[in-house]
Coordinates of C-alpha atoms and ligand atoms in Angstrom, one line a residue:
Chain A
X1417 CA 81.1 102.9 4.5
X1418 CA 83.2 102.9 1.2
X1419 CA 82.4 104.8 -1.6
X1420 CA 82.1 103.7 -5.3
X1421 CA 81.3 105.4 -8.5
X1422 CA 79.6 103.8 -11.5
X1423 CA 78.9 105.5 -14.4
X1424 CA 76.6 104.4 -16.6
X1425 CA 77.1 104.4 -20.2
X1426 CA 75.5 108.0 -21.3
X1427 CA 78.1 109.2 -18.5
X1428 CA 76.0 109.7 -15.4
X1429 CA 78.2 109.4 -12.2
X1430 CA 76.3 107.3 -9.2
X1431 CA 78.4 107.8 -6.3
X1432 CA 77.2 105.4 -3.4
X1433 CA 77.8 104.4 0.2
X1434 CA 78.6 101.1 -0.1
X1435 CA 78.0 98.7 2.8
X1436 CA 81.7 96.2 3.3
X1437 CA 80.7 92.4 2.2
X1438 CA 77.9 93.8 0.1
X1439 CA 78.2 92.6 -3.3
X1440 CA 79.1 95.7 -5.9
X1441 CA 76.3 94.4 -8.1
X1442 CA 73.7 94.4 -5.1
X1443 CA 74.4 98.7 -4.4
X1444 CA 73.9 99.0 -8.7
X1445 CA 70.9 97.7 -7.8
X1446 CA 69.9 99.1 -4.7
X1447 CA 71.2 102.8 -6.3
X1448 CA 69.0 101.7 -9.0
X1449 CA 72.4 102.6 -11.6
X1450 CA 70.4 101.9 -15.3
X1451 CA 72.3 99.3 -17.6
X1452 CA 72.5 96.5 -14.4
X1453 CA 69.9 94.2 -14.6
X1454 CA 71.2 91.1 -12.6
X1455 CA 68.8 88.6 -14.0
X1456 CA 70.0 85.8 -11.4
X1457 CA 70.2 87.5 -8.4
X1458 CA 73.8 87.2 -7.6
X1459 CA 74.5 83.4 -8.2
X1460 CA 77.4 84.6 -11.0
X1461 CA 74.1 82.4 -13.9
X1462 CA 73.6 85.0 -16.0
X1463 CA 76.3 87.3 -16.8
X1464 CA 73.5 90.5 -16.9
X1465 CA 75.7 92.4 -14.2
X1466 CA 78.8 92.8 -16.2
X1467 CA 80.6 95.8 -15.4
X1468 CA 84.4 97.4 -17.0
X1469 CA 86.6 97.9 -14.0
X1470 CA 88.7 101.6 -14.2
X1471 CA 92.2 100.9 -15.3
X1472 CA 93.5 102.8 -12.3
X1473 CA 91.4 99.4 -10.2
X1474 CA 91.8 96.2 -12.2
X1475 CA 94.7 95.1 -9.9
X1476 CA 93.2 96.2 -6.4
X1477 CA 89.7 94.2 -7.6
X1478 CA 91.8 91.3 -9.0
X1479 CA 90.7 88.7 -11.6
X1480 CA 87.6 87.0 -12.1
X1481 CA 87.5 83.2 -11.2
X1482 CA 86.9 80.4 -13.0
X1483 CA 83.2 80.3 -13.0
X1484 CA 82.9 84.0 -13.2
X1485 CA 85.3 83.5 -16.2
X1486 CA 83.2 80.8 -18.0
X1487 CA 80.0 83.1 -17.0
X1488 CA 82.0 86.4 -19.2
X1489 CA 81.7 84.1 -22.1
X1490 CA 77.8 85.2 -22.3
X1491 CA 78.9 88.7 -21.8
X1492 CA 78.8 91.5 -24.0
X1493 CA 82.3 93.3 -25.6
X1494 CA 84.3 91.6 -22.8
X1495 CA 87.5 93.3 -22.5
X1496 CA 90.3 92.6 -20.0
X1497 CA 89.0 94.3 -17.3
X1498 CA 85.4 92.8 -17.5
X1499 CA 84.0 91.4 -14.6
X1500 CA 80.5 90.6 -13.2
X1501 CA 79.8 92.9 -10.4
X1502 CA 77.9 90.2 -8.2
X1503 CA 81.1 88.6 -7.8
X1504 CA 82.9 91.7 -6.6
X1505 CA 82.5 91.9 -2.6
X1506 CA 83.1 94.8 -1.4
X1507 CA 86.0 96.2 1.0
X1508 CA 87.9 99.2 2.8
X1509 CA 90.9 98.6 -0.2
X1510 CA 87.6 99.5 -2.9
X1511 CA 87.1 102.9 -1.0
X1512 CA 87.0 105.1 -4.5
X1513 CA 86.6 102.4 -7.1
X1514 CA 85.2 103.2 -10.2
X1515 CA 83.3 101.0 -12.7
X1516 CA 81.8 101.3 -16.2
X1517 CA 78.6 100.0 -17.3
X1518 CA 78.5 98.5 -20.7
X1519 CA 76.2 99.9 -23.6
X1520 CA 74.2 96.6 -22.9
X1521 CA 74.0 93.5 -20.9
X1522 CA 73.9 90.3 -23.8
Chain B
X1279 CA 53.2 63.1 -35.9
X1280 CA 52.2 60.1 -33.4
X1281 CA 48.5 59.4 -31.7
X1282 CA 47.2 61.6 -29.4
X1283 CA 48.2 61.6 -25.4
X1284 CA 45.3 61.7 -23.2
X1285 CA 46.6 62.3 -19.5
X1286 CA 44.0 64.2 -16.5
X1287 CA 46.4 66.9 -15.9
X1288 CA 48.8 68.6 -18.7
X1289 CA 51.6 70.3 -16.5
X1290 CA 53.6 72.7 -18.6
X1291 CA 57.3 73.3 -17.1
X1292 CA 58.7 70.5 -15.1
X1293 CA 60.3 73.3 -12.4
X1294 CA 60.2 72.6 -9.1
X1295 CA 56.8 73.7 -8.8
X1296 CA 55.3 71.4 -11.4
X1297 CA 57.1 68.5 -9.6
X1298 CA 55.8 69.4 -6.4
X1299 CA 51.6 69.4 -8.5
X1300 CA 52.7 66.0 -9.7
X1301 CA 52.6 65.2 -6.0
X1302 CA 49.3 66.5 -4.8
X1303 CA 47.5 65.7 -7.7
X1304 CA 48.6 62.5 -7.2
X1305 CA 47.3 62.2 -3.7
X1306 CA 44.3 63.0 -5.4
X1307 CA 44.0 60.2 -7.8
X1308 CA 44.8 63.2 -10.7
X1309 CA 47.5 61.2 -13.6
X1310 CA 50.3 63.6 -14.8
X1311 CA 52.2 64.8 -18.1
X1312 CA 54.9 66.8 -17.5
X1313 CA 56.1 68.8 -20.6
X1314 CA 59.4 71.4 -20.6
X1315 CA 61.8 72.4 -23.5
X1316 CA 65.1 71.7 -21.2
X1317 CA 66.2 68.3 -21.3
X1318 CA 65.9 67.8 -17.8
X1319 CA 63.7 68.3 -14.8
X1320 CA 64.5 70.9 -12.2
X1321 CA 63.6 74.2 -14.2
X1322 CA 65.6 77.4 -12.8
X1323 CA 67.0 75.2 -9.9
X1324 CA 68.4 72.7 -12.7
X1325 CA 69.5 74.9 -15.4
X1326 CA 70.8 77.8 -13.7
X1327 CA 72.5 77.0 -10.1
X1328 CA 72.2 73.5 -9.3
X1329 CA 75.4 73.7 -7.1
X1330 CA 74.3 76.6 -5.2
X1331 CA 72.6 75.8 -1.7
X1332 CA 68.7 77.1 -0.9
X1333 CA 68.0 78.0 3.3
X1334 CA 64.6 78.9 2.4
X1335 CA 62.9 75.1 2.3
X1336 CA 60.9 74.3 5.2
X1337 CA 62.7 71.6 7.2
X1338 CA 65.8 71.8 5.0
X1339 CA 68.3 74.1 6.6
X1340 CA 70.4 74.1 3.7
X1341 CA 70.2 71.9 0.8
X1342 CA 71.8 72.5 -3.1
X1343 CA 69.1 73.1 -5.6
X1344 CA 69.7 70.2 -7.0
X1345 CA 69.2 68.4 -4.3
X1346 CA 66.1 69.4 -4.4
X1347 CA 65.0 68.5 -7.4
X1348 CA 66.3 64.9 -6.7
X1349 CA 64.2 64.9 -3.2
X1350 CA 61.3 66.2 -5.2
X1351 CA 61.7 63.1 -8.1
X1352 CA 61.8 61.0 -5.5
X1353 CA 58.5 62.0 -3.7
X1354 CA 56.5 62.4 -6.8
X1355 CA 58.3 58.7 -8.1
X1356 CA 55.0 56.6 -6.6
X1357 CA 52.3 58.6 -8.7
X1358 CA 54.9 57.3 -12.0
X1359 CA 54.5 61.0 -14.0
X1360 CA 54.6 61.0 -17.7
X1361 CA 57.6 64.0 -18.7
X1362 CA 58.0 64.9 -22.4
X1363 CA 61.8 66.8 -22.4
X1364 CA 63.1 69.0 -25.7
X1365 CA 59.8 70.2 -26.4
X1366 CA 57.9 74.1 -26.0
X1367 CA 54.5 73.9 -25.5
X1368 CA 53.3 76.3 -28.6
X1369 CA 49.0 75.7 -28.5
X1370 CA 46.8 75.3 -26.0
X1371 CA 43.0 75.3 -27.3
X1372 CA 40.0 74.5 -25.1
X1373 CA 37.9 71.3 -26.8
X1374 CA 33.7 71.5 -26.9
X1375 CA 34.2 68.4 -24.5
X1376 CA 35.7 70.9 -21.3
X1377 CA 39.3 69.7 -21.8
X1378 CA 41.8 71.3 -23.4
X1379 CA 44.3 70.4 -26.4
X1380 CA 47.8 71.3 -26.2
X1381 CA 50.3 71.1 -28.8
X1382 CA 54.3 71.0 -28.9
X1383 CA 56.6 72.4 -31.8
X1384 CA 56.7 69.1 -32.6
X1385 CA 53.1 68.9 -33.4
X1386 CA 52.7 66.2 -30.6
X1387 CA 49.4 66.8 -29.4
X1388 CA 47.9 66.2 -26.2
X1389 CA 44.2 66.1 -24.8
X1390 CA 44.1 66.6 -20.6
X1391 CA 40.9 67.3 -18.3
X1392 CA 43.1 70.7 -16.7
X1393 CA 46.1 72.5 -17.8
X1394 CA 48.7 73.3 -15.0
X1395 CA 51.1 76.3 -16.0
X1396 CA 53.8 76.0 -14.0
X1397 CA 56.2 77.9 -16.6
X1398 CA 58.3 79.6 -14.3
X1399 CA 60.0 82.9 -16.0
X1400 CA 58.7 81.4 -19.3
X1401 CA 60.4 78.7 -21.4
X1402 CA 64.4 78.6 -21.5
X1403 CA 65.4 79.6 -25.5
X1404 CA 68.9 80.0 -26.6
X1405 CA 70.2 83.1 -26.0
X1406 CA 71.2 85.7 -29.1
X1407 CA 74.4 86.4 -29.1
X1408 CA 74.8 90.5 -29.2
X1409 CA 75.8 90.8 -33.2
X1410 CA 74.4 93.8 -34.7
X1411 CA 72.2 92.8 -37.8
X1412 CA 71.5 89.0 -36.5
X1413 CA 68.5 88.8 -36.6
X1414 CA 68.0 88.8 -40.7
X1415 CA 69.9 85.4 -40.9
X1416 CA 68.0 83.7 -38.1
X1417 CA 66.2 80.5 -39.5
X1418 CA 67.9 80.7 -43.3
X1419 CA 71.5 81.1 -41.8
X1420 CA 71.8 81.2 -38.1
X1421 CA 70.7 78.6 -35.9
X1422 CA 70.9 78.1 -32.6
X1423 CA 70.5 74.2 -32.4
X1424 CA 71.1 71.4 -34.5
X1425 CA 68.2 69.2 -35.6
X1426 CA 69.6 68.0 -39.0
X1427 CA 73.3 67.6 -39.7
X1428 CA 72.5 67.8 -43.5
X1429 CA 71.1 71.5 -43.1
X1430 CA 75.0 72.2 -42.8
X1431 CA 76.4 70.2 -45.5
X1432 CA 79.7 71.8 -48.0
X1433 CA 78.4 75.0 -45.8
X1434 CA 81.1 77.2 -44.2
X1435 CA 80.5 76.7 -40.9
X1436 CA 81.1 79.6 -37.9
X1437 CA 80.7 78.2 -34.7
X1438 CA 80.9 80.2 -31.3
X1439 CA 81.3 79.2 -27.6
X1440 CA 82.9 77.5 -25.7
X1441 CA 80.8 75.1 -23.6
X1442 CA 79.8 71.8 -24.8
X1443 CA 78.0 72.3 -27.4
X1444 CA 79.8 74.2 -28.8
X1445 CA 82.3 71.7 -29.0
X1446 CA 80.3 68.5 -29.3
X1447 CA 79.1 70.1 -32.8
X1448 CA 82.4 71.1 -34.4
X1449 CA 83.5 67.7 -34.2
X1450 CA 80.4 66.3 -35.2
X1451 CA 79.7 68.7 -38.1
X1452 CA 83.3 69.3 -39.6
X1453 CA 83.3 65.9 -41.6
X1454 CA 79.6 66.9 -42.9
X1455 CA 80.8 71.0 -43.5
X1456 CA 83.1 73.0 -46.2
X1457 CA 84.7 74.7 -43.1
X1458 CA 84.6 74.9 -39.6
X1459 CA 85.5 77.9 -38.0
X1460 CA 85.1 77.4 -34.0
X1461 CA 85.3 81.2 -32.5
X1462 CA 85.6 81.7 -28.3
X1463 CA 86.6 84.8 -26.5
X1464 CA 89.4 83.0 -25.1
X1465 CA 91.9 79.6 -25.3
X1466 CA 90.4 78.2 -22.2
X1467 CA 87.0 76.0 -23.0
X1468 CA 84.1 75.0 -20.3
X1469 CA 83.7 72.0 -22.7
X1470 CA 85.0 68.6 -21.8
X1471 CA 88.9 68.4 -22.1
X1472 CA 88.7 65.7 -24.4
X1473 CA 86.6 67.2 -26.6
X1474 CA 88.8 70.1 -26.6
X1475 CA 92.1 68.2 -26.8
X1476 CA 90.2 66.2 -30.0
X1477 CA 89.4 70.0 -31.6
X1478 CA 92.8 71.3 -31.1
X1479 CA 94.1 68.0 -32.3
X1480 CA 91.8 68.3 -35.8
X1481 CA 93.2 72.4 -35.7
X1482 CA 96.8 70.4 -36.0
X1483 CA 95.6 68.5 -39.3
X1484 CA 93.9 71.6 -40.8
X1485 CA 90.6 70.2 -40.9
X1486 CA 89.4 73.3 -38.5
X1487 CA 90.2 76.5 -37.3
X1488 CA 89.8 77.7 -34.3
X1489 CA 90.1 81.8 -33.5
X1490 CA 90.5 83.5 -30.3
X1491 CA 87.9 86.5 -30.3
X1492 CA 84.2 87.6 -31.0
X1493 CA 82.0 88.0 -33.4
X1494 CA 81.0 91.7 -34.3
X1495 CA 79.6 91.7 -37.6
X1496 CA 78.0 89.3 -40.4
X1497 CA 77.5 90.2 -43.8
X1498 CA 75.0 88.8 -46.7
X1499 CA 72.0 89.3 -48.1
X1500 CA 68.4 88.3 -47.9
X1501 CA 69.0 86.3 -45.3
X1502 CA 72.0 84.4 -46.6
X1503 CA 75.3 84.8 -44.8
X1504 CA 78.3 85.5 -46.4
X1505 CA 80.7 86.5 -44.1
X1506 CA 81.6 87.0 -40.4
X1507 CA 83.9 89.4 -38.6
X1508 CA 86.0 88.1 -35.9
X1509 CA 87.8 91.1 -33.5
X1510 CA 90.1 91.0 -30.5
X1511 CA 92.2 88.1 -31.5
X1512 CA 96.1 87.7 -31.8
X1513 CA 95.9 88.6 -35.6
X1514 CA 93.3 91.8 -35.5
X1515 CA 90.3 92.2 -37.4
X1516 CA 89.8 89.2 -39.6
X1517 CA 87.4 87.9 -42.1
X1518 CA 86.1 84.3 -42.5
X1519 CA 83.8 82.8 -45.0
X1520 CA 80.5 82.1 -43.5
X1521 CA 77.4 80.9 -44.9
X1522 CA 75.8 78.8 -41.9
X1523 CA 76.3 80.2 -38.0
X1524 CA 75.8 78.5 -34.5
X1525 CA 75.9 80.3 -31.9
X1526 CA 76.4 78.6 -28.2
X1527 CA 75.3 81.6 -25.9
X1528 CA 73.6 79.8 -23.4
X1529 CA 70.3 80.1 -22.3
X1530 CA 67.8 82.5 -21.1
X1531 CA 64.1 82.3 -19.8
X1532 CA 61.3 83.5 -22.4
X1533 CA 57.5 84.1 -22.0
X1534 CA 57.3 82.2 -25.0
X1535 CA 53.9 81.1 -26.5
X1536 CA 51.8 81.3 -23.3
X1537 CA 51.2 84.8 -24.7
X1538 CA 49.4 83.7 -27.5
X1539 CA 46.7 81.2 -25.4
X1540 CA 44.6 83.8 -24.7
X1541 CA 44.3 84.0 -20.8
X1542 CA 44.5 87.7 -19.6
X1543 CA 48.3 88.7 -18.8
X1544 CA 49.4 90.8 -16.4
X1545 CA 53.3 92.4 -17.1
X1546 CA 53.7 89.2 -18.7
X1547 CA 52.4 86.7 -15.7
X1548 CA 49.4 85.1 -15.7
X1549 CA 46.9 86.6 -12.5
X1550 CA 45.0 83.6 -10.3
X1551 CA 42.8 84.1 -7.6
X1552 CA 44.2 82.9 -4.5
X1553 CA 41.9 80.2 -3.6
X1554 CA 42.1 78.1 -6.6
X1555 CA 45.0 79.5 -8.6
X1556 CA 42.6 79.5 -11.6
X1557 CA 43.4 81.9 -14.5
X1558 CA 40.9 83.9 -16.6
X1559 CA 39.9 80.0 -18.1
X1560 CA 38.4 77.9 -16.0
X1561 CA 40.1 75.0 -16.0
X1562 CA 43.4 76.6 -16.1
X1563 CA 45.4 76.9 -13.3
X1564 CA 48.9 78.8 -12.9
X1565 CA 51.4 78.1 -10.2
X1566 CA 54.8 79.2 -9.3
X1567 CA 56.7 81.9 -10.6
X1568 CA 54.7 82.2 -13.8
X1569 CA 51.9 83.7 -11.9
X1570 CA 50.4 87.0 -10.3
X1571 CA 48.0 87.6 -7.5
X1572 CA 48.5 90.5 -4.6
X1573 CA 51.3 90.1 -2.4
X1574 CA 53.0 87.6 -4.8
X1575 CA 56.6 86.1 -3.6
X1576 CA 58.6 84.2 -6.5
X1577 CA 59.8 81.7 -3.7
X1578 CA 59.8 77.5 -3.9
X1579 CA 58.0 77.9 -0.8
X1580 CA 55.1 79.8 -2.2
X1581 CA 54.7 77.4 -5.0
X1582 CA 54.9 74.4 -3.1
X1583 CA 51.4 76.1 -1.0
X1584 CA 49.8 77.0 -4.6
X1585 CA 50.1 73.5 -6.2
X1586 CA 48.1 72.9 -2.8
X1587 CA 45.0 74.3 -3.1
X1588 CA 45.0 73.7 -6.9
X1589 CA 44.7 70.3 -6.9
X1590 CA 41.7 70.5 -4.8
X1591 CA 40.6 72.9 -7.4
X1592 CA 41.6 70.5 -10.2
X1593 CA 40.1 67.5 -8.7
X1594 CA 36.6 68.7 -8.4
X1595 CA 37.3 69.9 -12.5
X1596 CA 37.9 66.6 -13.2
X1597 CA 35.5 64.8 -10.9
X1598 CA 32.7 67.1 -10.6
X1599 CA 30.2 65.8 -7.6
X1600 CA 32.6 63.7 -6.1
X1601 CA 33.4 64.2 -2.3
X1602 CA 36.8 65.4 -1.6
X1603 CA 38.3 64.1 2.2
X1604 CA 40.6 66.1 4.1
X1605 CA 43.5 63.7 4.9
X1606 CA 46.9 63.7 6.4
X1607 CA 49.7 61.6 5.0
X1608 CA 51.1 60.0 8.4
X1609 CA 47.4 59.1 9.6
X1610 CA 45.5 57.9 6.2
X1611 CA 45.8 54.4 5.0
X1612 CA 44.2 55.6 1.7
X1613 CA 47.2 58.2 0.7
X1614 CA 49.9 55.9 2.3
X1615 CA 48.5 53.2 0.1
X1616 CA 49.1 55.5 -3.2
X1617 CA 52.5 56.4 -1.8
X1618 CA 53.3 52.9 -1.3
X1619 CA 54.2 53.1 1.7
X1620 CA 52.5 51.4 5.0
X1621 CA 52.0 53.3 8.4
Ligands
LIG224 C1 70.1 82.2 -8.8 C2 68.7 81.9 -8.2 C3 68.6 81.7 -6.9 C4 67.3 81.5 -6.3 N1 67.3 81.2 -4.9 C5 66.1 80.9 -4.4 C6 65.9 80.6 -3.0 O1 66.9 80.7 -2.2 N2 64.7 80.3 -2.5 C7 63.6 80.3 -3.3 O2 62.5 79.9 -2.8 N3 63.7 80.6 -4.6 C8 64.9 80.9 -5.2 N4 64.9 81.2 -6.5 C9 63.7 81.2 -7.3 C10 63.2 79.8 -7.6 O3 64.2 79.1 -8.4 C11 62.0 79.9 -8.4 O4 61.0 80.5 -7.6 C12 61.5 78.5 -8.9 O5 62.4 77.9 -9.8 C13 60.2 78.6 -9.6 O6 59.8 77.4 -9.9 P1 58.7 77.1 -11.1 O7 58.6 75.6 -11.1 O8 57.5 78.0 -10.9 O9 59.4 77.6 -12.4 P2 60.9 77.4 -13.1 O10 61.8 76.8 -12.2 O11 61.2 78.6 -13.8 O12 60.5 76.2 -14.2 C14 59.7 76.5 -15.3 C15 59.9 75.5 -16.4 O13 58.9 75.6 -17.4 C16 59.5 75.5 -18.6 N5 58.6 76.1 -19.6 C17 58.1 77.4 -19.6 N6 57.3 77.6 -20.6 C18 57.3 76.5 -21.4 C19 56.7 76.1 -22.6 N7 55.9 76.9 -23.3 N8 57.0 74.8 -23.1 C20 57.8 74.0 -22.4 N9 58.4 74.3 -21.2 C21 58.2 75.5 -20.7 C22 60.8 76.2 -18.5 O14 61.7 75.7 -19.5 C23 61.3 75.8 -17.1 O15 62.0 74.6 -17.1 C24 66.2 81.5 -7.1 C25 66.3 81.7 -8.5 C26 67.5 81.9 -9.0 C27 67.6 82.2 -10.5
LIG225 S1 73.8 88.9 -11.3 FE1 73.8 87.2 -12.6 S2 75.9 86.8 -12.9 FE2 75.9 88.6 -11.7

């Protein structure tokens, strides 16, 4: 299991078990984390799972690709380390990560 | 406004699930008219991951969504469907007669014997972009499409996206507009690259600008804009003049109107019983992922079953008295006849 923390934006923590090859969007879900609403399921269509990446992470995650890139544009205050949590699978090197969720979703 | 469109069966939403009613109301004599406010058919499989492959079709292992869409044109194709694209179905009023009258934002208006809502998650609408304060300038100074060029004439024009529409209508407005400011989070486009090599080439001439950034904040009054904020670009905080916006945000799915046509909601679906997939109006059915009964799945599959048992539901609306046969495509010369094909 690997752990991840998201804190929502009133500053809860939600530290979950995290299965590998699960998608980080899918355990915001599952963990029912408020602010995630991941209209689309998953398919990277709707941009409504858009998460801030800690600092301390952005290079272990990595950066977004094209599509998930194109998908930010619908996002809300998209900042460098912005990506959509559906399109962040998860691994051993994530054991700890932290994200942020934004004050809203588009 | 043009004559009215008499058709048996008015189908709003062309999703996979209306395509699929075109079919069996077909195989039951039933005439469709498809109406839906994308440009296209396909609905959510269309619009929002066409590329992305679906393992939950009977028969079809795998096939892109698409595909399926393209399948589906092709097997409603024999019973030649009417499909009205661009258009929201805002009215839906129930005649003395027994049919129903349903009318479009256009103010087309159309008279059918039974109403099919096969609306999906409601009616794809423009997205609003996440500007504090929008709201005010919607309809007097924000719009999110284009329906006269004029509207935009010696305005200062802000423009935001990046897609193709974006695109398409700074080049198309900025010999029409005072300004054109084209804003986008970022100097890569989704657009075509020759419409973007064409804007960057008008940026050159100085008949545009185009800013790296977003928009966080408008100002004007009574609901004429002003100004626009543009933040997170190479130059900091600026201001542009801006009396007419369009923004390009994309789409998202809406109940819409179907609120207002007075059928008993249920968290904004529409509950059927499940032998006719009739709503509170008789005469009105509901299918697919628009509507509600116990043990509701939002899957293709599901739909496909719905559309079903509703046409034989229609049918006897339309044809009251007459006998319906039970028949099976591969053994009935009478359906293979309507499908045009022979045995
Ligand atoms: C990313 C994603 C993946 C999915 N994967 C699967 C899968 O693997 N298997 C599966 O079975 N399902 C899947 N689904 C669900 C599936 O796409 C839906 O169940 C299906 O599209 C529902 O079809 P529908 O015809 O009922 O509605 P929709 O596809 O939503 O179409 C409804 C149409 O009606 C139009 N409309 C609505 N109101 C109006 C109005 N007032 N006027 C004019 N037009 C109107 C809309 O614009 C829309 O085009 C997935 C969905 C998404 C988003
Ligand atoms: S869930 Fe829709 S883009 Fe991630």
């Amino acid at each position: 299991m690997t752990k991840l923390t998201f804190i929502a934006h009133d500053g809860t923590h939600f530290d979950v078990d995290a299965e590998n090859g699960s998608t980080v969007m899918e355990n915001a879900i599952r963990n029912a984390v408020p602010g995630i609403e991941a209209e689309c399921g998953g398919a990277c269509a709707c941009a409504t799972c858009h998460v801030y990446v800690d600092e301390a992470w952005t290079a272990e995650v990595g950066e977004p690709e094209a599509m998930e890139e194109d998908m930010l544009d619908f996002a809300y205050e998209v900042q460098p380390n912005s990506r959509l949590s559906c399109q962040i699978k998860v691994r051993d090197a994530l054991d700890g990560l932290i994200v942020r969720v934004p004050e809203r979703q588009g | 406004m043009t004559g009215i469109i008499s058709t048996d069966v008015l189908i709003v939403g062309a999703g996979p699930v209306g395509l699929f009613a075109v079919f069996e109301l077909g195989l039951l004599d039933l005439k469709c008219h498809l109406i839906d406010i994308l440009d296209k058919p396909g609905g959510q499989c269309a619009e929002l991951y066409p590329e992305k492959p679906i393992y939950d079709i009977p028969g079809w292992p795998s096939i892109s969504a698409q595909g399926l869409v393209d399948k589906l044109l092709e097997q409603v194709e024999p019973f030649k469907p009417d499909f009205t694209y661009n258009r929201m179905v805002s009215s839906l009023e129930k005649l003395d007669d027994g049919g129903f009258r349903v009318t479009t934002d256009e103010n087309e208006v159309f008279e059918a014997k039974v109403v099919v809502i096969a609306a999906g998650g409601g009616s794809f609408q423009p997205k609003r972009p996440p500007i504090p304060g929008i709201e005010a300038y919607e309809g007097t100074s924000v719009f999110y499409s284009v329906r006269r060029m004029e509207d935009f004439r010696d305005h200062d024009l802000v423009i935001v996206g990046g897609g193709d529409s974006a695109l398409d209508w700074t080049l198309n407005l900025q010999p029409v507009a005072k300004s054109v400011t084209l804003v986008h989070r970022r100097p890569e486009f989704r657009a075509a690259p020759d419409s973007v090599n064409k804007m960057y080439a008008m940026q050159e001439m100085k008949q545009l600008e185009f800013r790296v950034g977003q928009v966080t904040g408008l100002t004007g009054a009574d609901g004429q804009l002003a100004s626009a904020t543009i933040k997170g670009g190479p130059d900091g905080d600026i201001e542009v003049p801006c009396t007419r916006m369009l923004p390009f945000f994309g789409l998202t799915m809406k109940l819409g109107p179907i609120a207002e046509w007075g059928l008993n909601l249920h968290e904004n679906l529409i509950p059927v019983d499940t032998e006719k997939f009739q709503t509170s109006v008789p005469g009105i059915f509901a299918v697919g992922d628009i509507n509600w009964y116990p043990g509701k799945l939002k899957l293709i599959l599901s739909g496909f079953h719905e559309v079903a048992l509703m046409a034989q539901a229609a049918k006897r609306v339309v044809s009251p008295g007459e006998r319906i046969v039970f028949q099976y495509t591969t053994s009935s010369t009478s359906l293979q006849k309507k499908l045009g094909v022979s045995g």
